[in-house]
Coordinates of C-alpha atoms in Angstrom, one line a residue:
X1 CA -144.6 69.6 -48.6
X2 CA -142.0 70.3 -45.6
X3 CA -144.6 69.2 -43.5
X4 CA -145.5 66.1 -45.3
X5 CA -141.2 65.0 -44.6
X6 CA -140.6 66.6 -41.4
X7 CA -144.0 67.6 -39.6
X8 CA -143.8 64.5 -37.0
X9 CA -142.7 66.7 -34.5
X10 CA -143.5 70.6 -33.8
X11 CA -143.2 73.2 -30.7
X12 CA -145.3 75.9 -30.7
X13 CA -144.9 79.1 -28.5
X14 CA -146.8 81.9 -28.2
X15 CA -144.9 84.2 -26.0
X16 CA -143.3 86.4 -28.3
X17 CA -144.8 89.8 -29.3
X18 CA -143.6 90.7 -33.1
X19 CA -145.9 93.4 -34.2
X20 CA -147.6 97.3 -32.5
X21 CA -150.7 95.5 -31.7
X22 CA -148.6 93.3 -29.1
X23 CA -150.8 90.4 -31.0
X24 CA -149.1 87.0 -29.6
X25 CA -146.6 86.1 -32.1
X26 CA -147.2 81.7 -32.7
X27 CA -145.2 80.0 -35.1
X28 CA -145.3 76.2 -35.6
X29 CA -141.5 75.2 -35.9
X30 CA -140.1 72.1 -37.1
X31 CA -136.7 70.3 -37.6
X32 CA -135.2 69.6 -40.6
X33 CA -133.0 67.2 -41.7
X34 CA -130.5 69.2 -41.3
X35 CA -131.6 69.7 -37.7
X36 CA -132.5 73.0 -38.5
X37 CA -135.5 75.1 -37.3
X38 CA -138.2 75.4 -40.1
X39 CA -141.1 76.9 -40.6
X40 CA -144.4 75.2 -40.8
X41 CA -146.6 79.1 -40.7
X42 CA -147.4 80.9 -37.9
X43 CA -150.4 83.0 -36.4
X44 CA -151.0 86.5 -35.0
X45 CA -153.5 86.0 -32.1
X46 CA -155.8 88.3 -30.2
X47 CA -156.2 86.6 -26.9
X48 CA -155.3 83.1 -25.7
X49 CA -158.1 81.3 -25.1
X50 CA -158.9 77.7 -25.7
X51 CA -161.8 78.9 -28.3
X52 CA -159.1 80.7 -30.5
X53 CA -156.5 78.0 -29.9
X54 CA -159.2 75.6 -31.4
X55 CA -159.6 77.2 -34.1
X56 CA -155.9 78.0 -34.7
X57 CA -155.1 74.3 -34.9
X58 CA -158.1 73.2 -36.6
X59 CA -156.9 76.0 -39.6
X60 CA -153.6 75.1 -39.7
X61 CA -154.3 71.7 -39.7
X62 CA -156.7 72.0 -43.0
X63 CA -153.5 74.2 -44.7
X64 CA -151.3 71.1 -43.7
X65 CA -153.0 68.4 -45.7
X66 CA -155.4 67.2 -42.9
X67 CA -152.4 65.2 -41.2
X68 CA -151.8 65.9 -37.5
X69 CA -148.4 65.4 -36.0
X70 CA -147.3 62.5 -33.8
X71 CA -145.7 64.8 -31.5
X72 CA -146.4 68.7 -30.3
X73 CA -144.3 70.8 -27.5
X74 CA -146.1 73.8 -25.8
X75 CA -145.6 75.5 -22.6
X76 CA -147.9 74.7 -19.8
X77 CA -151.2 76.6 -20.8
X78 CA -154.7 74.9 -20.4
X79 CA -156.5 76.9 -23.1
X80 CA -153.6 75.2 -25.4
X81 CA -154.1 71.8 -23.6
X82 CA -158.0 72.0 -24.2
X83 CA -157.6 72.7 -28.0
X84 CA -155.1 70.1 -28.6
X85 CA -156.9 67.2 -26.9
X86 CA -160.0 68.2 -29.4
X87 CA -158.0 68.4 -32.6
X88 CA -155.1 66.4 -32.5
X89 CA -156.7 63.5 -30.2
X90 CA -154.0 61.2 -31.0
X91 CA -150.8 63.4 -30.9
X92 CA -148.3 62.9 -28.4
X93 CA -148.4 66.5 -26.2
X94 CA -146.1 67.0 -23.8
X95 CA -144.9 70.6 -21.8
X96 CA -141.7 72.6 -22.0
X97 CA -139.2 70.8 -19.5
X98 CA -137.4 74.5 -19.7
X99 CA -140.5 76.3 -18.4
X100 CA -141.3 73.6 -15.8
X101 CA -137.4 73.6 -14.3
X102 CA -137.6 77.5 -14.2
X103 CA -140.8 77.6 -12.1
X104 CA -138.4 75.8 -9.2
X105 CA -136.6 78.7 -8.3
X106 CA -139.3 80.4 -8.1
X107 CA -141.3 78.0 -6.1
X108 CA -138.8 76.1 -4.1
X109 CA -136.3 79.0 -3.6
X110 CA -135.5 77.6 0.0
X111 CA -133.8 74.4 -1.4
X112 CA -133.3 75.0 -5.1
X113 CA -130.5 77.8 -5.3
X114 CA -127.1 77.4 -6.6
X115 CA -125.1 74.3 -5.9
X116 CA -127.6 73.1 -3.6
X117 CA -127.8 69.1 -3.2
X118 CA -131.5 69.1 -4.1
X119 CA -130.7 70.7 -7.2
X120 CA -128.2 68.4 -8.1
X121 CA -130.2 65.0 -7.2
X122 CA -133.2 66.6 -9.1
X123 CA -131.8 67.3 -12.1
X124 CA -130.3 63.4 -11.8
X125 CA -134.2 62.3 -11.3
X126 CA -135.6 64.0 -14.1
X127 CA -132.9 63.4 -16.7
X128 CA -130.8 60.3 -15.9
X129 CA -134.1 58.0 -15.5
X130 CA -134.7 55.4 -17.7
X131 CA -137.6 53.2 -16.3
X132 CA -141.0 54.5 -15.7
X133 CA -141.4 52.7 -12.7
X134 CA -137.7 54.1 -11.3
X135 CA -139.3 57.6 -11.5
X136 CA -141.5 57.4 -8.6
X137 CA -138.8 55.5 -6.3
X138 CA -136.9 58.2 -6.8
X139 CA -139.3 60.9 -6.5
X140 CA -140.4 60.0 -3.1
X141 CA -137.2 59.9 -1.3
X142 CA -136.4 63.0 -2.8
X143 CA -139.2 64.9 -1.4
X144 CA -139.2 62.6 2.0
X145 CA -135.3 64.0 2.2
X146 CA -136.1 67.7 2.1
X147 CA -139.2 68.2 4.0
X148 CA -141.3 68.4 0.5
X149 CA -143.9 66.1 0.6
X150 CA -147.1 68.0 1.5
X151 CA -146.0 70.7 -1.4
X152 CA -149.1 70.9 -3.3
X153 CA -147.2 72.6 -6.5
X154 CA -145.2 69.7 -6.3
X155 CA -147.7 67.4 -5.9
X156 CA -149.4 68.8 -9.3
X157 CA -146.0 68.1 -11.0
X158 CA -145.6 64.4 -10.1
X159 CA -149.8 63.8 -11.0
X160 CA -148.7 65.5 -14.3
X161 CA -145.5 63.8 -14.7
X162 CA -146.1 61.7 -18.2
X163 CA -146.4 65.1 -20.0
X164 CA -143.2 66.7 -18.5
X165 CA -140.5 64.0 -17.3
X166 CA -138.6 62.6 -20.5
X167 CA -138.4 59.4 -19.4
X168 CA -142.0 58.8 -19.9
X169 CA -141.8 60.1 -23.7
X170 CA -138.9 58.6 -24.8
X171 CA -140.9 55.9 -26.7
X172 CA -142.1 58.7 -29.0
X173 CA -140.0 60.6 -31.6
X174 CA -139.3 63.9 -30.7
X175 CA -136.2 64.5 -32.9
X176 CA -135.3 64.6 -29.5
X177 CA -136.2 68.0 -28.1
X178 CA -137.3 68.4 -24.5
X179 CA -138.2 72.1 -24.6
X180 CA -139.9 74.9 -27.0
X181 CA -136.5 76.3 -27.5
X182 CA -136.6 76.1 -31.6
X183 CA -139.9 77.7 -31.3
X184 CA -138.0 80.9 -29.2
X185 CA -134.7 80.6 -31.4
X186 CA -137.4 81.4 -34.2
X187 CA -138.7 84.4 -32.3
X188 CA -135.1 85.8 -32.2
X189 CA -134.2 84.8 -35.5
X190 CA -137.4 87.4 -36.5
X191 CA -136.1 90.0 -34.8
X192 CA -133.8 90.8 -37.2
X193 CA -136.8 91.1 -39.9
X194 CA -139.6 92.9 -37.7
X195 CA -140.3 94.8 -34.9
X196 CA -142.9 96.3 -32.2
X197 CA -143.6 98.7 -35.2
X198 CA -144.6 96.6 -37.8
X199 CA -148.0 96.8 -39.2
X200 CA -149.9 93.6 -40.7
X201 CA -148.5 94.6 -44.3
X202 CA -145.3 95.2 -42.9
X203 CA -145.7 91.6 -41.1
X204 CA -146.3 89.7 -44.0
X205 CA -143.7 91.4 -46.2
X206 CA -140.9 91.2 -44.0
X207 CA -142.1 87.5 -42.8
X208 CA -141.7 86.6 -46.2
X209 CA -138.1 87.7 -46.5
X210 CA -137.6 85.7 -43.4
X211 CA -139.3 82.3 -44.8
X212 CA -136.5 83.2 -47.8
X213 CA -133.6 83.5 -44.7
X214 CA -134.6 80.1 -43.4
X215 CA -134.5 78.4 -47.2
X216 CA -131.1 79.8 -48.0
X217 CA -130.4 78.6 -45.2
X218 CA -131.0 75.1 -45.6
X219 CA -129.9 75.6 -49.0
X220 CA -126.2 76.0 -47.6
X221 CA -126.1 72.9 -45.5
X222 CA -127.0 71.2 -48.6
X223 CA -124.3 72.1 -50.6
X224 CA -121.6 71.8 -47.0
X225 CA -123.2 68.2 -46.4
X226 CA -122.9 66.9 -50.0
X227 CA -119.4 68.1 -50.9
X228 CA -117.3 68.3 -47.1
X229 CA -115.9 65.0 -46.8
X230 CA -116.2 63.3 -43.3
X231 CA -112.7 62.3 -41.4
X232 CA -113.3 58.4 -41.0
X233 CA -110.9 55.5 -40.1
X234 CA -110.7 53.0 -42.4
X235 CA -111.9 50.5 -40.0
X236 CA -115.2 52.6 -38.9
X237 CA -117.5 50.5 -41.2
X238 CA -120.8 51.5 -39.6
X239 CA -119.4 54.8 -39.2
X240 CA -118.7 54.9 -42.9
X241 CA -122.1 54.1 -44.0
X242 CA -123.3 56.5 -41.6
X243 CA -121.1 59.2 -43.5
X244 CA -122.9 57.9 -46.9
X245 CA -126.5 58.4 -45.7
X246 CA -126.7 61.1 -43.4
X247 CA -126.4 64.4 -43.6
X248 CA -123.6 66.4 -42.1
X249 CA -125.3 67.2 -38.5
X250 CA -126.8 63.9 -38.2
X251 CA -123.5 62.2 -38.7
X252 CA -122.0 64.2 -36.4
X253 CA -124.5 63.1 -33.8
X254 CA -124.4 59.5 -35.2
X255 CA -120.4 59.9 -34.8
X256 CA -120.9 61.4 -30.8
X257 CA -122.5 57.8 -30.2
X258 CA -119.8 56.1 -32.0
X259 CA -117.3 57.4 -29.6
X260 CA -119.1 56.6 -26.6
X261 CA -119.2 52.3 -27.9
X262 CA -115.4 51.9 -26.1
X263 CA -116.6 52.6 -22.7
X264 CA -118.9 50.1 -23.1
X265 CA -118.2 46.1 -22.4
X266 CA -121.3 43.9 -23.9
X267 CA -122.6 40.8 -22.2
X268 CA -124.9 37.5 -24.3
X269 CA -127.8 37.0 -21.8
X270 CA -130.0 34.4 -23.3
X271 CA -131.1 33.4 -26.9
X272 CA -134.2 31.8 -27.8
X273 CA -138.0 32.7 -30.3
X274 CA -135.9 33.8 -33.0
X275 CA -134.4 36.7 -30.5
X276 CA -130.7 37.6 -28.7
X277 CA -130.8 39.2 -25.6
X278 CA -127.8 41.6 -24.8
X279 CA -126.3 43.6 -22.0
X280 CA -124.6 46.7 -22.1
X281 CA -123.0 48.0 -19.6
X282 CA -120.7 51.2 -18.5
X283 CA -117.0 50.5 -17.4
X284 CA -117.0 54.5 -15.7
X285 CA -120.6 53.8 -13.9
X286 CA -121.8 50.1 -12.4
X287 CA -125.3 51.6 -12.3
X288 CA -125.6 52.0 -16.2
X289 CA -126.4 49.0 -17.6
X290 CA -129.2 48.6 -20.8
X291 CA -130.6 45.4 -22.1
X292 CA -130.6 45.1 -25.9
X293 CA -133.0 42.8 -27.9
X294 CA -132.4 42.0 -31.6
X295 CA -133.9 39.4 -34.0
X296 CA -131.5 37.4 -34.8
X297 CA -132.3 37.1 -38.8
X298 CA -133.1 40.9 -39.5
X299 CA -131.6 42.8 -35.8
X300 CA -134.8 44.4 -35.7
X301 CA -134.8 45.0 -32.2
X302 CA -134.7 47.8 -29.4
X303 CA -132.6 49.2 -26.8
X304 CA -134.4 50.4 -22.9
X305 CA -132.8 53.4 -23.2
X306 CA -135.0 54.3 -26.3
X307 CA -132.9 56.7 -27.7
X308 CA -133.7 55.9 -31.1
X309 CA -137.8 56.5 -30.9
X310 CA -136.7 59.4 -29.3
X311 CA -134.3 60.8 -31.7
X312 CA -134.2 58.7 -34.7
X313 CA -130.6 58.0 -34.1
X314 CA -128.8 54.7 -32.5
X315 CA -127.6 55.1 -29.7
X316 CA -124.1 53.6 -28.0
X317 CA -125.8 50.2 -26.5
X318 CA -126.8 49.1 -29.8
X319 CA -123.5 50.3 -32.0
X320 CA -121.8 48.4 -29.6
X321 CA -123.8 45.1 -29.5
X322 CA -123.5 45.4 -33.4
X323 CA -120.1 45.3 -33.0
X324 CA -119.8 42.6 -31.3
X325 CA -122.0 40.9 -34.3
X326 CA -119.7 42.4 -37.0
X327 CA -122.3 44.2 -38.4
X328 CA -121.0 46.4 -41.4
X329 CA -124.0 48.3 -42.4
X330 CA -126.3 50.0 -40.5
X331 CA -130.4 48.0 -40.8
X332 CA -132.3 50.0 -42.7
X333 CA -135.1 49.8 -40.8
X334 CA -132.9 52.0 -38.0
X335 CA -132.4 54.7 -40.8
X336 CA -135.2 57.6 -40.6
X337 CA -135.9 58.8 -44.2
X338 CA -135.7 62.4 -42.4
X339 CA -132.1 62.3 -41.7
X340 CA -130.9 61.5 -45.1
X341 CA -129.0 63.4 -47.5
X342 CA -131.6 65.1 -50.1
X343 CA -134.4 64.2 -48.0
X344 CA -135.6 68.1 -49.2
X345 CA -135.8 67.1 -52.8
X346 CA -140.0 67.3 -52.1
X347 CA -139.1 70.6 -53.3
X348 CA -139.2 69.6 -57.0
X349 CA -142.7 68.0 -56.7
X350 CA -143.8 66.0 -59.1
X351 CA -147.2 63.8 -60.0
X352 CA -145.9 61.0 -58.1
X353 CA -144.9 63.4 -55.2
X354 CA -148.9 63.8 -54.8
X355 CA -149.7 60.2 -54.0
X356 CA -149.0 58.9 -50.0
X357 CA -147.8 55.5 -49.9
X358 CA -151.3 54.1 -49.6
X359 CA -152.7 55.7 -52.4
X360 CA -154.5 58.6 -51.6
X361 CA -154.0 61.9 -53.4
X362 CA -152.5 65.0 -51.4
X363 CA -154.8 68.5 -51.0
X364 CA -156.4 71.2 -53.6
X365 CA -153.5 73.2 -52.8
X366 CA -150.9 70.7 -53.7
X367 CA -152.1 70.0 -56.7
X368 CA -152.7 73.8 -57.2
X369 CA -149.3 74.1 -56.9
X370 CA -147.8 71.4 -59.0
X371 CA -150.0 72.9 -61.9
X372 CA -149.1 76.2 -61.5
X373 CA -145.3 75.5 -61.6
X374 CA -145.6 73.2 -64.0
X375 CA -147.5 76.1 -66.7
X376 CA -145.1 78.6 -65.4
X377 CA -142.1 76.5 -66.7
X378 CA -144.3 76.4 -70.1
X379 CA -145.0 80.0 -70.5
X380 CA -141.2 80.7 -69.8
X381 CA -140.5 78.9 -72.1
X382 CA -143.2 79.8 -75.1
X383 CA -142.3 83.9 -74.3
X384 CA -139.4 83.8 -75.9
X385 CA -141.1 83.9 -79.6
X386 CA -144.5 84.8 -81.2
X387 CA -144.4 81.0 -82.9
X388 CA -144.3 79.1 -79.6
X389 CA -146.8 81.3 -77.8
X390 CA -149.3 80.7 -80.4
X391 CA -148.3 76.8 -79.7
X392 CA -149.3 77.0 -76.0
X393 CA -152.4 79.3 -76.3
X394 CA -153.6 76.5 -78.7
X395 CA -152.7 74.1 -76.4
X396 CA -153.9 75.4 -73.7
X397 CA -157.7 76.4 -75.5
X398 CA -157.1 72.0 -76.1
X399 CA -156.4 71.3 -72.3
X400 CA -159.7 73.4 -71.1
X401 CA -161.7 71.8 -73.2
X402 CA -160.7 67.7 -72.3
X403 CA -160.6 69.3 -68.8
X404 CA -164.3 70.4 -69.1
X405 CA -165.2 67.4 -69.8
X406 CA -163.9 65.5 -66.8
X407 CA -164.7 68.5 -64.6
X408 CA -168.3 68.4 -63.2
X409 CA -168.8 72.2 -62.4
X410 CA -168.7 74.3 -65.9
X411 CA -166.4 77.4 -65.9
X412 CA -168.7 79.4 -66.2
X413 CA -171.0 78.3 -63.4
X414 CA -167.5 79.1 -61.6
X415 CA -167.1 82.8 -63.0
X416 CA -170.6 83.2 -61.8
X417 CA -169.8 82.1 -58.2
X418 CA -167.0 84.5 -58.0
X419 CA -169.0 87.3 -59.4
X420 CA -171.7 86.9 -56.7
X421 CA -169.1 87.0 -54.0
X422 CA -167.2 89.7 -55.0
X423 CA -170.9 91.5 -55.3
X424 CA -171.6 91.5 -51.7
X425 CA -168.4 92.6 -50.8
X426 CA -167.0 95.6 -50.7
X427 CA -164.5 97.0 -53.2
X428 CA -160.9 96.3 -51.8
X429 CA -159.8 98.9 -54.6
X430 CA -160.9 101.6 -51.4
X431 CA -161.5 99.9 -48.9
X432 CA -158.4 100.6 -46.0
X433 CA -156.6 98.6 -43.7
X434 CA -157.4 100.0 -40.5
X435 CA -155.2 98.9 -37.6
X436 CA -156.4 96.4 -34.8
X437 CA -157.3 96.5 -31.4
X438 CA -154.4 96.3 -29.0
X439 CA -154.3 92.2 -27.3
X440 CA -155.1 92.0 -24.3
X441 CA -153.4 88.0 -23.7
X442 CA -152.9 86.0 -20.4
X443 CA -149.3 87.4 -18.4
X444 CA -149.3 90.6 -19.8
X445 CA -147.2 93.6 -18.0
X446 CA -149.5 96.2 -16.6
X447 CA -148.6 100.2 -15.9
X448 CA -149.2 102.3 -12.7
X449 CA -152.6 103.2 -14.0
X450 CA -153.6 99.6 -14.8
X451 CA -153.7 99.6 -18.6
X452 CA -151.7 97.4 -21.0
X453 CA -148.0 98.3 -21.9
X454 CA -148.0 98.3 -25.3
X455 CA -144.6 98.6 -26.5
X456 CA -143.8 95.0 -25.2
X457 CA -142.0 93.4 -28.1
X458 CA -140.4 90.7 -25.9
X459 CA -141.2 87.3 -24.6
X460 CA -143.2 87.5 -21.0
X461 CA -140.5 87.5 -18.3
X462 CA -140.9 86.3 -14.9
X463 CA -141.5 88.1 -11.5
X464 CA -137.7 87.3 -10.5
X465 CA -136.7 88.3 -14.2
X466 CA -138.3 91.8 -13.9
X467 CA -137.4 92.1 -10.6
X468 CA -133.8 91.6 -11.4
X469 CA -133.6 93.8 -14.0
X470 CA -134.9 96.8 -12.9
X471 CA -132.5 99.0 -11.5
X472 CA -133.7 102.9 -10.2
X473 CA -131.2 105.5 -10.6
X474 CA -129.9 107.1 -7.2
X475 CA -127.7 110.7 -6.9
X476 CA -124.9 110.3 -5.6
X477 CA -125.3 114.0 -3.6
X478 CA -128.8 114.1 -2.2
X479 CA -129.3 109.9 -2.1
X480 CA -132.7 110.1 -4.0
X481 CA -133.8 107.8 -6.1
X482 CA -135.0 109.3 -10.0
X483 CA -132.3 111.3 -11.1
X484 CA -128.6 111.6 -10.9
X485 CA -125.7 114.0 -9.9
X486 CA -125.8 116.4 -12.9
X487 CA -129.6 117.5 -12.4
X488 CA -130.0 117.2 -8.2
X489 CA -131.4 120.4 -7.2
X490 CA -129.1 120.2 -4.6
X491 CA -126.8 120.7 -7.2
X492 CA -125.6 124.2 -7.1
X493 CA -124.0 123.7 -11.0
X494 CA -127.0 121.3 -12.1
X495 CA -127.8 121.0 -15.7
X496 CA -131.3 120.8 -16.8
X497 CA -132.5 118.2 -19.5
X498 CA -132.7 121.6 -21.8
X499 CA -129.1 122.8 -21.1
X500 CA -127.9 118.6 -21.7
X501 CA -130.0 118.3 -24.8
X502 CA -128.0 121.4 -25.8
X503 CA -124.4 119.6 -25.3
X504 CA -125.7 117.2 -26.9
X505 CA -126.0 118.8 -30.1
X506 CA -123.3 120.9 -29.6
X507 CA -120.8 118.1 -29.2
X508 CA -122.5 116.4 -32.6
X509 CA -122.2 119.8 -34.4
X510 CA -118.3 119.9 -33.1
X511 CA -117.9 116.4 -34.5
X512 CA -119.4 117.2 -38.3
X513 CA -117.6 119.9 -38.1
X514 CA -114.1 118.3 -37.1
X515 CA -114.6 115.9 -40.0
X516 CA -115.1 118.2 -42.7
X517 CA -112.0 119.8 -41.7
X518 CA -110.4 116.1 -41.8
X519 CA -111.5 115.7 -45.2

């Protein structure tokens, strides 16, 4: 049901290892209308091929209703790439920006280091560019200026460039996020719930009692949204409405807009066909001018900036131009249902809650689900005295049999099916949970004698990352690297690791002691 309200956009990341078989961990993390992280389920992998992605997102997708997402973020893996082209032909994919930007350093380390002018002006190209076609003008110079232009890595960027430059998928709603960072924010956020350790029934437990962090969660920044009152002017009207509708972090970034509209000066182009035609342009920067279009009956309309596909929230060019209209109230049609107050109340479902708009009925497992809460509610409620459970085990020996005769499979064709399967299975009553094999996945960190690390629990760093942090110890009296002062053998009053484990022990032993006295 989260899904159903807020599964238009999702990142998914499988770069996290949560568990002792160093199985990939993948969750598939949405936003909220709270512009929270939320889960949507998540997968423990044993390699990361395009064959196991496939049938990842093609499971998934069945537990989801059958409804793909208009939008998906991954990094830049072509086994994910394959699998998403074949089951979610028609969903928006694009790659980390994060992921891409951190390959430069690596790649271009020559003329992408700190401060660097070619840093600067390509940071300007990928993020202040808001015309397809300005992309490439841009581009060009850019690697004409620095000697670039027969880079082939870069050349493989730029051919790829509508799946990882934001001004080419701006026109779709991305909540806007550029990155897979809420799918690594999740990763963290688990680290406080499982570790490197953890077994599959330890996994499922403890992700549990994470699922139940992330709903309180939410929970709170219900109750802070519906009761904190929002500081307003009285002559704010559109901010005022925007205080009314949204929730608390939405308004806030609704209210970030707002503030920008007074550096803004607004300019009538042409009118004509039932449309306006509007200008908008900076008074700090000449360069930043947007043309707004608006109906002139309903202000239906867009900006070229396209913040609001992208987001779902209006952005400065249009606030202002509706100023300039005396506009009061913000269109409805620029309000996403997913930014509202209480747009989580799908958690109550009901039978309406299981119809789309165009009529047809949600999954098995919705329905499942309504019915079950709706004859847990019941029992509660007849357990309290002998009288009303007798009511609903009557009622209930009424309900199977009208059901039985709408249903076209008998129960006990059903029980039969059931008893058959669980006859050619084995007993789970005995049967253990043995441990699986160790994954061996794409960018994993190898040991001296070539075999897997196991004890990764980490995301996959780069070369510069590892190479950064590792640090050898070096004495200080013989200049060797692998031990220090205390046990050089040059070291006439050396200590062995015996004689310091000893210390140790002695100095805890000293401490318990000291305390008791204390007390």
């Amino acid at each position: 049901m989260a899904y159903r309200y807020f599964g238009d956009v999702v990142t998914f990341d499988t770069t996290y290892r949560t568990n002792k078989y160093d199985m990939p961990f993948a969750p598939f993390t949405g936003v909220n209308h709270h512009m929270q992280s939320i889960q949507y389920g998540c997968a423990l992998l044993q390699d990361e091929t395009e064959t196991t992605f496939e049938w990842l997102f093609k499971t998934w997708l069945d537990a989801m209703g059958g409804r793909p997402p208009t939008s998906i973020i991954t990094d830049q893996d072509l086994g994910m790439k394959g699998a998403i082209a074949k089951v979610f032909p028609n969903t928006r994919h694009r790659l980390c920006l994060w992921h891409i930007k951190k390959k430069f350093v690596e790649k271009l380390s020559q003329v992408y280091y700190k401060r660097s002018k070619f840093k600067k002006d390509m940071k300007e190209c990928i993020r202040r560019t808001y015309k397809e076609e300005d992309f490439g003008k841009r581009w060009m110079p850019l690697m004409n200026e620095n000697g670039l232009e027969s880079n082939q890595w870069l050349q493989g960027l730029f051919g790829i460039r509508e799946s990882w430059v934001p001004v080419y998928n701006r026109g779709t709603f991305f909540a806007g996020m550029n990155t897979t960072e809420r799918s690594e924010g999740i990763n963290s956020f688990f680290d406080g719930f499982v570790t490197h350790t953890s077994n599959l029934k330890e996994f499922v437990v403890k992700y549990e009692k994470a699922l139940n962090r992330i709903v309180k969660r939410e929970n709170d920044e219900d109750f802070e949204s519906e009761h904190k009152f929002r500081i307003i002017n009285d002559h704010e009207f559109l901010l005022k409405h925007a205080g009314k509708i949204y929730t608390r972090n939405v308004f806030n970034k609704f209210k970030d807009e707002w503030s920008k509209v007074f550096h803004y000066k607004v300019e009538n182009v042409r009118n004509g066909d039932g449309y306006q035609s509007f200008v908008v342009k900076s008074e700090d920067d000449e360069l930043e001018k947007f043309e707004v279009t608006l109906d002139s009956q309903t202000y239906e309309g867009k900006c070229e900036c396209q913040q609001f596909e992208f987001v779902g929230i209006l952005c400065a060019h249009i606030l202002k131009v509706f100023v300039r209209l005396d506009i009061d109230e913000i269109p409805e049609h620029f309000i996403l249902p997913r930014w509202r107050q209480k747009a989580n109340k799908f958690r109550i479902i009901d039978s309406q809650g299981l119809v789309h708009d165009d009529g047809t009925e949600e999954s098995e497992a919705l329905r499942l689900s309504h019915m079950c809460q709706e004859a847990t509610k019941l029992a509660c409620l007849a357990a309290i005295s002998n009288e009303a459970y007798k009511i609903f085990i009557e009622g209930m020996n009424d309900l199977f049999e009208k059901i039985q005769e709408v249903s076209k499979v008998s129960p006990i064709e059903i029980c039969a099916e059931k008893d058959i399967e669980k006859s050619t299975e084995p007993s789970l009553s005995w049967m253990l949970l043995l441990d699986l094999n160790i994954s061996i996945c794409k960018g994993r960190k190898k040991d001296v004698k070539g075999k897997a690390i196991t004890t990764q629990s980490e995301r996959l760093k780069s070369g510069i990352e590892m190479s950064l942090n590792k640090r050898k110890i070096k004495c200080h009296m013989c200049f060797q690297f692998g031990h220090d002062k205390r046990t050089c053998p040059s070291n006439p009053m050396r200590k062995t690791n015996k004689d310091l484990e000893e210390d140790a022990e002695g100095s805890d032993s000293d401490q318990e002691e000291d305390s008791d006295c204390s007390e």
